[in-house]
Amino acid sequence: MDLTIKKDLDDTKVAFITCVNSEDWYSECRLYLESLKIPAGMTAEFIPVRGASSMCEGYNIGMNQSDAKYKVYLHQDTLVVNKQLVRDLKQLFADKTVGAVGVIGCRSLPRSGVWWDGLRTYGRVLHACEPESVVDSHCREPEGNCQEVEAVDGLFIATQYDIPWREDLFTGFHLYDTSLCKEMQRRGLKVVVPNQEKDFWCIHCPKEKPLAKEYKGYQKIFVKEYGGELNPEV
């Protein structure tokens, strides 16, 4: 297994990578991204990937299009409201052992591999699933500026190293995020969630729908690949 980490990346760039199948949602997402404060001396690039057969395939395409050190992979229905996002990410990534930052996740994965089933969840996201319904999904807060976790949700994942998304295993739209977290940890890197006690970073606007039928299949693939590396809390 190739566990190399690509490190020769441009630390003056941040790239925002999104798999797109709705131009309306992506234009809204871009509106928020384009209003972020970009630190002096840095530039931002926006990489929409259309027609991807899976999240992993799409994110690998986007990753390979950019030499930005800082990459933010986010859903087209994720709206970033933290204007100082890039500054805050750079502060977290000053710790070179931090490979990825998410906004919500769990301290230890359960045997199922499903992060929201974990005993200790951390982070915060504002969920706007319906026009008249906004829910502040607020889990535990880190005691310091961030909390190391085993997995984060794919609505928002920022990285400072390029590690391939496992499109060989996850050929759809599920568990790609948890897989990336495990790939980070295989390389000795940490995944963290920031402290959002004062304010949340993202609004997520997913449509409420039942768990997809194919989810269970990807769960089996995940457990087969990473099950031996899990240490669930009991």
PDB file of C-alpha atoms in Angstrom:
ATOM      1  CA  MET A   1       0.000   0.000   0.000  1.00  0.00           C
ATOM      2  CA  ASP A   2       1.362   3.429  -0.980  1.00  0.00           C
ATOM      3  CA  LEU A   3       1.317   5.637   2.116  1.00  0.00           C
ATOM      4  CA  THR A   4       3.301   8.519   0.655  1.00  0.00           C
ATOM      5  CA  ILE A   5       2.132  12.074   1.330  1.00  0.00           C
ATOM      6  CA  LYS A   6       2.389  14.726  -1.377  1.00  0.00           C
ATOM      7  CA  LYS A   7       3.896  17.770   0.329  1.00  0.00           C
ATOM      8  CA  ASP A   8       5.342  19.954  -2.468  1.00  0.00           C
ATOM      9  CA  LEU A   9       2.279  22.190  -2.591  1.00  0.00           C
ATOM     10  CA  ASP A  10       1.871  25.977  -2.830  1.00  0.00           C
ATOM     11  CA  ASP A  11       1.133  27.430   0.615  1.00  0.00           C
ATOM     12  CA  THR A  12      -0.046  30.732  -0.890  1.00  0.00           C
ATOM     13  CA  LYS A  13      -3.117  29.062  -2.424  1.00  0.00           C
ATOM     14  CA  VAL A  14      -6.402  27.665  -1.149  1.00  0.00           C
ATOM     15  CA  ALA A  15      -8.643  25.626  -3.473  1.00  0.00           C
ATOM     16  CA  PHE A  16     -12.341  25.006  -2.950  1.00  0.00           C
ATOM     17  CA  ILE A  17     -13.381  21.735  -4.608  1.00  0.00           C
ATOM     18  CA  THR A  18     -17.022  20.757  -5.097  1.00  0.00           C
ATOM     19  CA  CYS A  19     -18.821  17.959  -6.930  1.00  0.00           C
ATOM     20  CA  VAL A  20     -21.680  19.671  -8.754  1.00  0.00           C
ATOM     21  CA  ASN A  21     -24.978  18.348 -10.085  1.00  0.00           C
ATOM     22  CA  SER A  22     -27.093  21.438  -9.318  1.00  0.00           C
ATOM     23  CA  GLU A  23     -25.967  24.768 -10.764  1.00  0.00           C
ATOM     24  CA  ASP A  24     -28.394  26.639  -8.501  1.00  0.00           C
ATOM     25  CA  TRP A  25     -26.900  25.175  -5.348  1.00  0.00           C
ATOM     26  CA  TYR A  26     -23.340  25.620  -6.544  1.00  0.00           C
ATOM     27  CA  SER A  27     -23.882  29.287  -7.428  1.00  0.00           C
ATOM     28  CA  GLU A  28     -25.179  29.847  -3.889  1.00  0.00           C
ATOM     29  CA  CYS A  29     -22.202  27.966  -2.443  1.00  0.00           C
ATOM     30  CA  ARG A  30     -19.807  30.057  -4.571  1.00  0.00           C
ATOM     31  CA  LEU A  31     -21.447  33.280  -3.432  1.00  0.00           C
ATOM     32  CA  TYR A  32     -20.450  32.502   0.150  1.00  0.00           C
ATOM     33  CA  LEU A  33     -16.963  31.311  -0.794  1.00  0.00           C
ATOM     34  CA  GLU A  34     -16.240  34.411  -2.848  1.00  0.00           C
ATOM     35  CA  SER A  35     -17.090  36.643   0.107  1.00  0.00           C
ATOM     36  CA  LEU A  36     -14.518  35.017   2.419  1.00  0.00           C
ATOM     37  CA  LYS A  37     -11.583  37.105   3.597  1.00  0.00           C
ATOM     38  CA  ILE A  38      -8.437  35.726   1.959  1.00  0.00           C
ATOM     39  CA  PRO A  39      -5.227  36.533   3.902  1.00  0.00           C
ATOM     40  CA  ALA A  40      -2.757  38.920   2.287  1.00  0.00           C
ATOM     41  CA  GLY A  41      -0.420  37.191  -0.126  1.00  0.00           C
ATOM     42  CA  MET A  42      -2.826  34.306  -0.705  1.00  0.00           C
ATOM     43  CA  THR A  43      -5.131  33.499  -3.610  1.00  0.00           C
ATOM     44  CA  ALA A  44      -8.277  31.360  -3.812  1.00  0.00           C
ATOM     45  CA  GLU A  45      -9.328  29.092  -6.651  1.00  0.00           C
ATOM     46  CA  PHE A  46     -12.694  27.432  -7.203  1.00  0.00           C
ATOM     47  CA  ILE A  47     -12.863  23.997  -8.787  1.00  0.00           C
ATOM     48  CA  PRO A  48     -16.306  22.605  -9.633  1.00  0.00           C
ATOM     49  CA  VAL A  49     -16.297  18.982 -10.812  1.00  0.00           C
ATOM     50  CA  ARG A  50     -19.305  18.010 -12.920  1.00  0.00           C
ATOM     51  CA  GLY A  51     -20.368  14.539 -13.999  1.00  0.00           C
ATOM     52  CA  ALA A  52     -18.300  12.574 -11.455  1.00  0.00           C
ATOM     53  CA  SER A  53     -19.453   8.985 -10.941  1.00  0.00           C
ATOM     54  CA  SER A  54     -18.491   9.135  -7.244  1.00  0.00           C
ATOM     55  CA  MET A  55     -17.343  11.647  -4.636  1.00  0.00           C
ATOM     56  CA  CYS A  56     -13.908  10.028  -4.545  1.00  0.00           C
ATOM     57  CA  GLU A  57     -13.517  10.226  -8.309  1.00  0.00           C
ATOM     58  CA  GLY A  58     -14.672  13.843  -8.358  1.00  0.00           C
ATOM     59  CA  TYR A  59     -12.426  14.868  -5.487  1.00  0.00           C
ATOM     60  CA  ASN A  60      -9.401  13.156  -7.028  1.00  0.00           C
ATOM     61  CA  ILE A  61     -10.073  15.035 -10.284  1.00  0.00           C
ATOM     62  CA  GLY A  62     -10.304  18.321  -8.381  1.00  0.00           C
ATOM     63  CA  MET A  63      -7.257  17.553  -6.231  1.00  0.00           C
ATOM     64  CA  ASN A  64      -5.122  16.821  -9.289  1.00  0.00           C
ATOM     65  CA  GLN A  65      -6.140  20.108 -10.933  1.00  0.00           C
ATOM     66  CA  SER A  66      -4.597  22.222  -8.186  1.00  0.00           C
ATOM     67  CA  ASP A  67      -1.227  22.569  -6.465  1.00  0.00           C
ATOM     68  CA  ALA A  68      -2.791  24.529  -3.569  1.00  0.00           C
ATOM     69  CA  LYS A  69      -1.508  23.393  -0.197  1.00  0.00           C
ATOM     70  CA  TYR A  70      -4.867  24.103   1.407  1.00  0.00           C
ATOM     71  CA  LYS A  71      -7.809  22.333  -0.179  1.00  0.00           C
ATOM     72  CA  VAL A  72     -11.397  22.546   1.029  1.00  0.00           C
ATOM     73  CA  TYR A  73     -13.727  19.776  -0.184  1.00  0.00           C
ATOM     74  CA  LEU A  74     -17.329  20.764   0.388  1.00  0.00           C
ATOM     75  CA  HIS A  75     -20.817  19.805  -0.700  1.00  0.00           C
ATOM     76  CA  GLN A  76     -22.587  22.092  -3.157  1.00  0.00           C
ATOM     77  CA  ASP A  77     -25.244  22.691  -0.466  1.00  0.00           C
ATOM     78  CA  THR A  78     -22.711  23.762   2.184  1.00  0.00           C
ATOM     79  CA  LEU A  79     -22.596  27.507   2.807  1.00  0.00           C
ATOM     80  CA  VAL A  80     -19.450  28.725   4.585  1.00  0.00           C
ATOM     81  CA  VAL A  81     -20.340  31.648   6.867  1.00  0.00           C
ATOM     82  CA  ASN A  82     -17.038  31.951   8.758  1.00  0.00           C
ATOM     83  CA  LYS A  83     -15.477  34.879   6.881  1.00  0.00           C
ATOM     84  CA  GLN A  84     -12.086  34.156   8.466  1.00  0.00           C
ATOM     85  CA  LEU A  85     -12.150  30.513   7.404  1.00  0.00           C
ATOM     86  CA  VAL A  86      -8.773  30.520   5.621  1.00  0.00           C
ATOM     87  CA  ARG A  87      -7.008  32.282   8.503  1.00  0.00           C
ATOM     88  CA  ASP A  88      -8.535  29.827  10.991  1.00  0.00           C
ATOM     89  CA  LEU A  89      -7.530  26.824   8.864  1.00  0.00           C
ATOM     90  CA  LYS A  90      -3.962  28.083   8.561  1.00  0.00           C
ATOM     91  CA  GLN A  91      -3.764  28.383  12.354  1.00  0.00           C
ATOM     92  CA  LEU A  92      -4.943  24.782  12.790  1.00  0.00           C
ATOM     93  CA  PHE A  93      -2.616  23.551  10.037  1.00  0.00           C
ATOM     94  CA  ALA A  94       0.362  25.251  11.700  1.00  0.00           C
ATOM     95  CA  ASP A  95       0.506  21.888  13.494  1.00  0.00           C
ATOM     96  CA  LYS A  96       2.068  19.798  10.723  1.00  0.00           C
ATOM     97  CA  THR A  97       0.618  16.614  12.222  1.00  0.00           C
ATOM     98  CA  VAL A  98      -2.923  17.828  11.421  1.00  0.00           C
ATOM     99  CA  GLY A  99      -3.916  16.386   8.060  1.00  0.00           C
ATOM    100  CA  ALA A 100      -7.597  17.306   7.896  1.00  0.00           C
ATOM    101  CA  VAL A 101     -10.141  19.611   9.521  1.00  0.00           C
ATOM    102  CA  GLY A 102     -13.902  18.976   9.575  1.00  0.00           C
ATOM    103  CA  VAL A 103     -16.736  20.786  11.310  1.00  0.00           C
ATOM    104  CA  ILE A 104     -18.516  17.829  12.941  1.00  0.00           C
ATOM    105  CA  GLY A 105     -17.491  14.247  13.719  1.00  0.00           C
ATOM    106  CA  CYS A 106     -16.811  11.658  16.414  1.00  0.00           C
ATOM    107  CA  ARG A 107     -13.970  10.960  18.811  1.00  0.00           C
ATOM    108  CA  SER A 108     -14.005   7.200  18.179  1.00  0.00           C
ATOM    109  CA  LEU A 109     -15.802   5.322  15.434  1.00  0.00           C
ATOM    110  CA  PRO A 110     -18.139   2.513  16.469  1.00  0.00           C
ATOM    111  CA  ARG A 111     -17.812  -0.922  14.860  1.00  0.00           C
ATOM    112  CA  SER A 112     -20.424   0.121  12.284  1.00  0.00           C
ATOM    113  CA  GLY A 113     -18.075   2.792  10.891  1.00  0.00           C
ATOM    114  CA  VAL A 114     -20.929   5.341  11.036  1.00  0.00           C
ATOM    115  CA  TRP A 115     -19.603   8.473  12.725  1.00  0.00           C
ATOM    116  CA  TRP A 116     -22.922   9.754  14.091  1.00  0.00           C
ATOM    117  CA  ASP A 117     -23.355   6.491  16.020  1.00  0.00           C
ATOM    118  CA  GLY A 118     -20.193   7.290  18.013  1.00  0.00           C
ATOM    119  CA  LEU A 119     -20.494   7.873  21.766  1.00  0.00           C
ATOM    120  CA  ARG A 120     -18.691  11.230  21.781  1.00  0.00           C
ATOM    121  CA  THR A 121     -19.495  13.559  18.895  1.00  0.00           C
ATOM    122  CA  TYR A 122     -17.881  16.970  18.519  1.00  0.00           C
ATOM    123  CA  GLY A 123     -18.557  20.041  16.426  1.00  0.00           C
ATOM    124  CA  ARG A 124     -21.338  22.202  15.138  1.00  0.00           C
ATOM    125  CA  VAL A 125     -23.313  22.737  11.922  1.00  0.00           C
ATOM    126  CA  LEU A 126     -26.425  24.766  11.266  1.00  0.00           C
ATOM    127  CA  HIS A 127     -28.816  22.503   9.346  1.00  0.00           C
ATOM    128  CA  ALA A 128     -31.396  24.174   7.119  1.00  0.00           C
ATOM    129  CA  CYS A 129     -33.224  21.174   5.673  1.00  0.00           C
ATOM    130  CA  GLU A 130     -36.530  22.952   5.040  1.00  0.00           C
ATOM    131  CA  PRO A 131     -37.237  26.665   4.410  1.00  0.00           C
ATOM    132  CA  GLU A 132     -39.046  27.078   7.731  1.00  0.00           C
ATOM    133  CA  SER A 133     -36.813  24.792   9.761  1.00  0.00           C
ATOM    134  CA  VAL A 134     -33.273  25.567  10.951  1.00  0.00           C
ATOM    135  CA  VAL A 135     -31.576  23.287  13.469  1.00  0.00           C
ATOM    136  CA  ASP A 136     -28.344  24.117  15.283  1.00  0.00           C
ATOM    137  CA  SER A 137     -26.665  20.684  15.425  1.00  0.00           C
ATOM    138  CA  HIS A 138     -24.337  21.444  18.321  1.00  0.00           C
ATOM    139  CA  CYS A 139     -22.351  18.559  19.790  1.00  0.00           C
ATOM    140  CA  ARG A 140     -19.582  18.717  22.388  1.00  0.00           C
ATOM    141  CA  GLU A 141     -17.087  21.556  22.080  1.00  0.00           C
ATOM    142  CA  PRO A 142     -13.322  21.010  22.202  1.00  0.00           C
ATOM    143  CA  GLU A 143     -11.722  22.210  25.426  1.00  0.00           C
ATOM    144  CA  GLY A 144      -9.037  24.055  23.456  1.00  0.00           C
ATOM    145  CA  ASN A 145      -9.025  25.394  19.920  1.00  0.00           C
ATOM    146  CA  CYS A 146      -9.679  21.944  18.414  1.00  0.00           C
ATOM    147  CA  GLN A 147     -10.413  18.310  19.234  1.00  0.00           C
ATOM    148  CA  GLU A 148      -8.795  15.309  17.594  1.00  0.00           C
ATOM    149  CA  VAL A 149     -11.441  12.953  16.211  1.00  0.00           C
ATOM    150  CA  GLU A 150     -11.428   9.714  14.260  1.00  0.00           C
ATOM    151  CA  ALA A 151     -13.850  10.824  11.552  1.00  0.00           C
ATOM    152  CA  VAL A 152     -15.651  13.921  10.284  1.00  0.00           C
ATOM    153  CA  ASP A 153     -18.639  14.463   8.039  1.00  0.00           C
ATOM    154  CA  GLY A 154     -18.064  15.073   4.329  1.00  0.00           C
ATOM    155  CA  LEU A 155     -20.136  18.258   4.145  1.00  0.00           C
ATOM    156  CA  PHE A 156     -16.810  20.086   4.757  1.00  0.00           C
ATOM    157  CA  ILE A 157     -13.285  18.642   4.878  1.00  0.00           C
ATOM    158  CA  ALA A 158     -10.143  20.787   4.587  1.00  0.00           C
ATOM    159  CA  THR A 159      -6.685  19.270   4.054  1.00  0.00           C
ATOM    160  CA  GLN A 160      -3.080  20.453   3.915  1.00  0.00           C
ATOM    161  CA  TYR A 161      -1.669  17.318   2.259  1.00  0.00           C
ATOM    162  CA  ASP A 162      -2.842  15.561  -0.895  1.00  0.00           C
ATOM    163  CA  ILE A 163      -3.862  11.999  -0.104  1.00  0.00           C
ATOM    164  CA  PRO A 164      -5.764  10.041  -2.755  1.00  0.00           C
ATOM    165  CA  TRP A 165      -9.463   9.492  -2.148  1.00  0.00           C
ATOM    166  CA  ARG A 166     -10.160   5.753  -2.325  1.00  0.00           C
ATOM    167  CA  GLU A 167     -12.160   5.648  -5.544  1.00  0.00           C
ATOM    168  CA  ASP A 168     -11.077   2.009  -5.896  1.00  0.00           C
ATOM    169  CA  LEU A 169     -13.308   1.161  -2.914  1.00  0.00           C
ATOM    170  CA  PHE A 170     -15.957   3.865  -2.645  1.00  0.00           C
ATOM    171  CA  THR A 171     -17.578   4.109  -6.059  1.00  0.00           C
ATOM    172  CA  GLY A 172     -20.626   6.076  -4.916  1.00  0.00           C
ATOM    173  CA  PHE A 173     -21.489   8.864  -2.517  1.00  0.00           C
ATOM    174  CA  HIS A 174     -21.169   7.289   0.928  1.00  0.00           C
ATOM    175  CA  LEU A 175     -18.379   6.730   3.492  1.00  0.00           C
ATOM    176  CA  TYR A 176     -15.810   8.437   1.246  1.00  0.00           C
ATOM    177  CA  ASP A 177     -15.338  10.989   4.041  1.00  0.00           C
ATOM    178  CA  THR A 178     -14.714   8.499   6.847  1.00  0.00           C
ATOM    179  CA  SER A 179     -12.379   6.594   4.535  1.00  0.00           C
ATOM    180  CA  LEU A 180     -10.258   9.722   3.949  1.00  0.00           C
ATOM    181  CA  CYS A 181      -9.973  10.214   7.714  1.00  0.00           C
ATOM    182  CA  LYS A 182      -8.682   6.658   8.123  1.00  0.00           C
ATOM    183  CA  GLU A 183      -6.238   7.174   5.238  1.00  0.00           C
ATOM    184  CA  MET A 184      -4.914  10.264   7.061  1.00  0.00           C
ATOM    185  CA  GLN A 185      -4.447   8.247  10.239  1.00  0.00           C
ATOM    186  CA  ARG A 186      -2.655   5.463   8.358  1.00  0.00           C
ATOM    187  CA  ARG A 187      -0.067   8.107   7.512  1.00  0.00           C
ATOM    188  CA  GLY A 188       0.287   9.271  11.111  1.00  0.00           C
ATOM    189  CA  LEU A 189      -1.796  12.419  10.573  1.00  0.00           C
ATOM    190  CA  LYS A 190      -4.543  13.783  12.804  1.00  0.00           C
ATOM    191  CA  VAL A 191      -8.091  14.789  11.941  1.00  0.00           C
ATOM    192  CA  VAL A 192      -9.554  17.604  14.051  1.00  0.00           C
ATOM    193  CA  VAL A 193     -12.736  19.596  14.637  1.00  0.00           C
ATOM    194  CA  PRO A 194     -12.372  23.300  15.576  1.00  0.00           C
ATOM    195  CA  ASN A 195     -13.940  25.017  18.553  1.00  0.00           C
ATOM    196  CA  GLN A 196     -17.129  26.697  17.313  1.00  0.00           C
ATOM    197  CA  GLU A 197     -18.554  27.742  20.661  1.00  0.00           C
ATOM    198  CA  LYS A 198     -18.800  31.405  19.661  1.00  0.00           C
ATOM    199  CA  ASP A 199     -20.096  30.810  16.152  1.00  0.00           C
ATOM    200  CA  PHE A 200     -20.631  28.030  13.624  1.00  0.00           C
ATOM    201  CA  TRP A 201     -18.562  27.759  10.427  1.00  0.00           C
ATOM    202  CA  CYS A 202     -21.114  26.259   8.020  1.00  0.00           C
ATOM    203  CA  ILE A 203     -24.774  26.065   7.134  1.00  0.00           C
ATOM    204  CA  HIS A 204     -25.715  22.759   5.500  1.00  0.00           C
ATOM    205  CA  CYS A 205     -28.895  22.611   3.414  1.00  0.00           C
ATOM    206  CA  PRO A 206     -29.498  18.922   2.605  1.00  0.00           C
ATOM    207  CA  LYS A 207     -32.869  17.543   1.636  1.00  0.00           C
ATOM    208  CA  GLU A 208     -34.290  15.204   4.252  1.00  0.00           C
ATOM    209  CA  LYS A 209     -34.344  11.708   2.790  1.00  0.00           C
ATOM    210  CA  PRO A 210     -34.002   8.130   4.026  1.00  0.00           C
ATOM    211  CA  LEU A 211     -30.571   6.510   4.044  1.00  0.00           C
ATOM    212  CA  ALA A 212     -29.790   5.253   0.540  1.00  0.00           C
ATOM    213  CA  LYS A 213     -30.092   1.508  -0.083  1.00  0.00           C
ATOM    214  CA  GLU A 214     -26.487   1.284  -1.235  1.00  0.00           C
ATOM    215  CA  TYR A 215     -25.220   2.728   2.072  1.00  0.00           C
ATOM    216  CA  LYS A 216     -25.110  -0.716   3.711  1.00  0.00           C
ATOM    217  CA  GLY A 217     -22.926  -2.043   0.903  1.00  0.00           C
ATOM    218  CA  TYR A 218     -20.371   0.718   1.399  1.00  0.00           C
ATOM    219  CA  GLN A 219     -20.541   0.127   5.135  1.00  0.00           C
ATOM    220  CA  LYS A 220     -19.439  -3.472   4.558  1.00  0.00           C
ATOM    221  CA  ILE A 221     -16.591  -2.295   2.317  1.00  0.00           C
ATOM    222  CA  PHE A 222     -15.506   0.204   4.983  1.00  0.00           C
ATOM    223  CA  VAL A 223     -15.544  -2.346   7.813  1.00  0.00           C
ATOM    224  CA  LYS A 224     -13.636  -4.883   5.701  1.00  0.00           C
ATOM    225  CA  GLU A 225     -10.923  -2.318   4.869  1.00  0.00           C
ATOM    226  CA  TYR A 226     -10.628  -0.463   8.177  1.00  0.00           C
ATOM    227  CA  GLY A 227     -12.417  -2.614  10.788  1.00  0.00           C
ATOM    228  CA  GLY A 228      -9.153  -3.904  12.271  1.00  0.00           C
ATOM    229  CA  GLU A 229      -8.047  -0.296  12.910  1.00  0.00           C
ATOM    230  CA  LEU A 230     -11.138   0.719  14.917  1.00  0.00           C
ATOM    231  CA  ASN A 231     -11.097   0.987  18.714  1.00  0.00           C
ATOM    232  CA  PRO A 232     -14.691   1.769  19.664  1.00  0.00           C
ATOM    233  CA  GLU A 233     -15.547   3.305  23.018  1.00  0.00           C
ATOM    234  CA  VAL A 234     -17.821   1.171  25.161  1.00  0.00           C
TER     235      VAL A 234
END
